[in-house]
Tab-separated table of C-alpha atoms in Angstrom:
chain	number	residue	atom	x	y	z
A	1	UNK	CA	-30.160	33.755	-30.370
A	2	UNK	CA	-28.043	37.362	-31.026
A	3	UNK	CA	-30.951	39.535	-30.633
A	4	UNK	CA	-31.150	38.314	-26.927
A	5	UNK	CA	-27.804	38.790	-26.070
A	6	UNK	CA	-28.053	42.498	-27.384
A	7	UNK	CA	-30.653	43.703	-25.207
A	8	UNK	CA	-30.207	41.018	-22.205
A	9	UNK	CA	-26.687	42.549	-22.075
A	10	UNK	CA	-25.920	46.073	-24.539
A	11	UNK	CA	-27.152	48.993	-22.660
A	12	UNK	CA	-27.774	50.313	-26.610
A	13	UNK	CA	-30.027	47.534	-27.729
A	14	UNK	CA	-31.424	47.857	-24.552
A	15	UNK	CA	-33.278	50.784	-25.230
A	16	UNK	CA	-33.496	51.341	-28.242
A	17	UNK	CA	-35.420	47.468	-28.124
A	18	UNK	CA	-37.371	48.542	-25.540
A	19	UNK	CA	-38.771	51.598	-27.372
A	20	UNK	CA	-40.008	49.513	-30.545
A	21	UNK	CA	-40.983	46.777	-28.581
A	22	UNK	CA	-39.996	43.919	-28.750
A	23	UNK	CA	-40.068	40.694	-28.145
A	24	UNK	CA	-36.783	39.548	-28.319
A	25	UNK	CA	-38.327	36.032	-27.199
A	26	UNK	CA	-40.370	36.052	-30.872
A	27	UNK	CA	-39.749	34.247	-33.943
A	28	UNK	CA	-38.031	37.752	-35.946
A	29	UNK	CA	-40.321	38.311	-39.033
A	30	UNK	CA	-39.222	40.489	-42.168
A	31	UNK	CA	-42.095	43.055	-40.681
A	32	UNK	CA	-39.763	42.268	-36.931
A	33	UNK	CA	-37.016	43.207	-39.387
A	34	UNK	CA	-38.466	46.347	-40.095
A	35	UNK	CA	-39.349	47.228	-36.796
A	36	UNK	CA	-35.608	47.382	-36.058
A	37	UNK	CA	-33.909	51.303	-35.891
A	38	UNK	CA	-30.545	50.949	-38.425
A	39	UNK	CA	-28.023	53.273	-36.435
A	40	UNK	CA	-26.287	55.859	-37.896
A	41	UNK	CA	-22.583	56.575	-37.438
A	42	UNK	CA	-23.204	59.360	-35.133
A	43	UNK	CA	-25.462	57.112	-33.069
A	44	UNK	CA	-22.614	55.447	-32.255
A	45	UNK	CA	-20.226	58.690	-31.964
A	46	UNK	CA	-22.906	59.789	-28.550
A	47	UNK	CA	-23.252	55.546	-27.257
A	48	UNK	CA	-20.602	54.319	-27.868
A	49	UNK	CA	-19.808	53.543	-24.106
A	50	UNK	CA	-23.035	52.163	-24.312
A	51	UNK	CA	-21.848	49.224	-26.319
């Protein structure tokens, strides 16, 4: 549910999830979790308004 909400309502995550073609309705397996990129402090600072 959290992943679905983030993709629909948070521009930062919408773009990140599009890049990996994440199906938000699929069951989140360990393999899918490994595809989700971690973000760094710099990512947060540079994209603060999109979060």
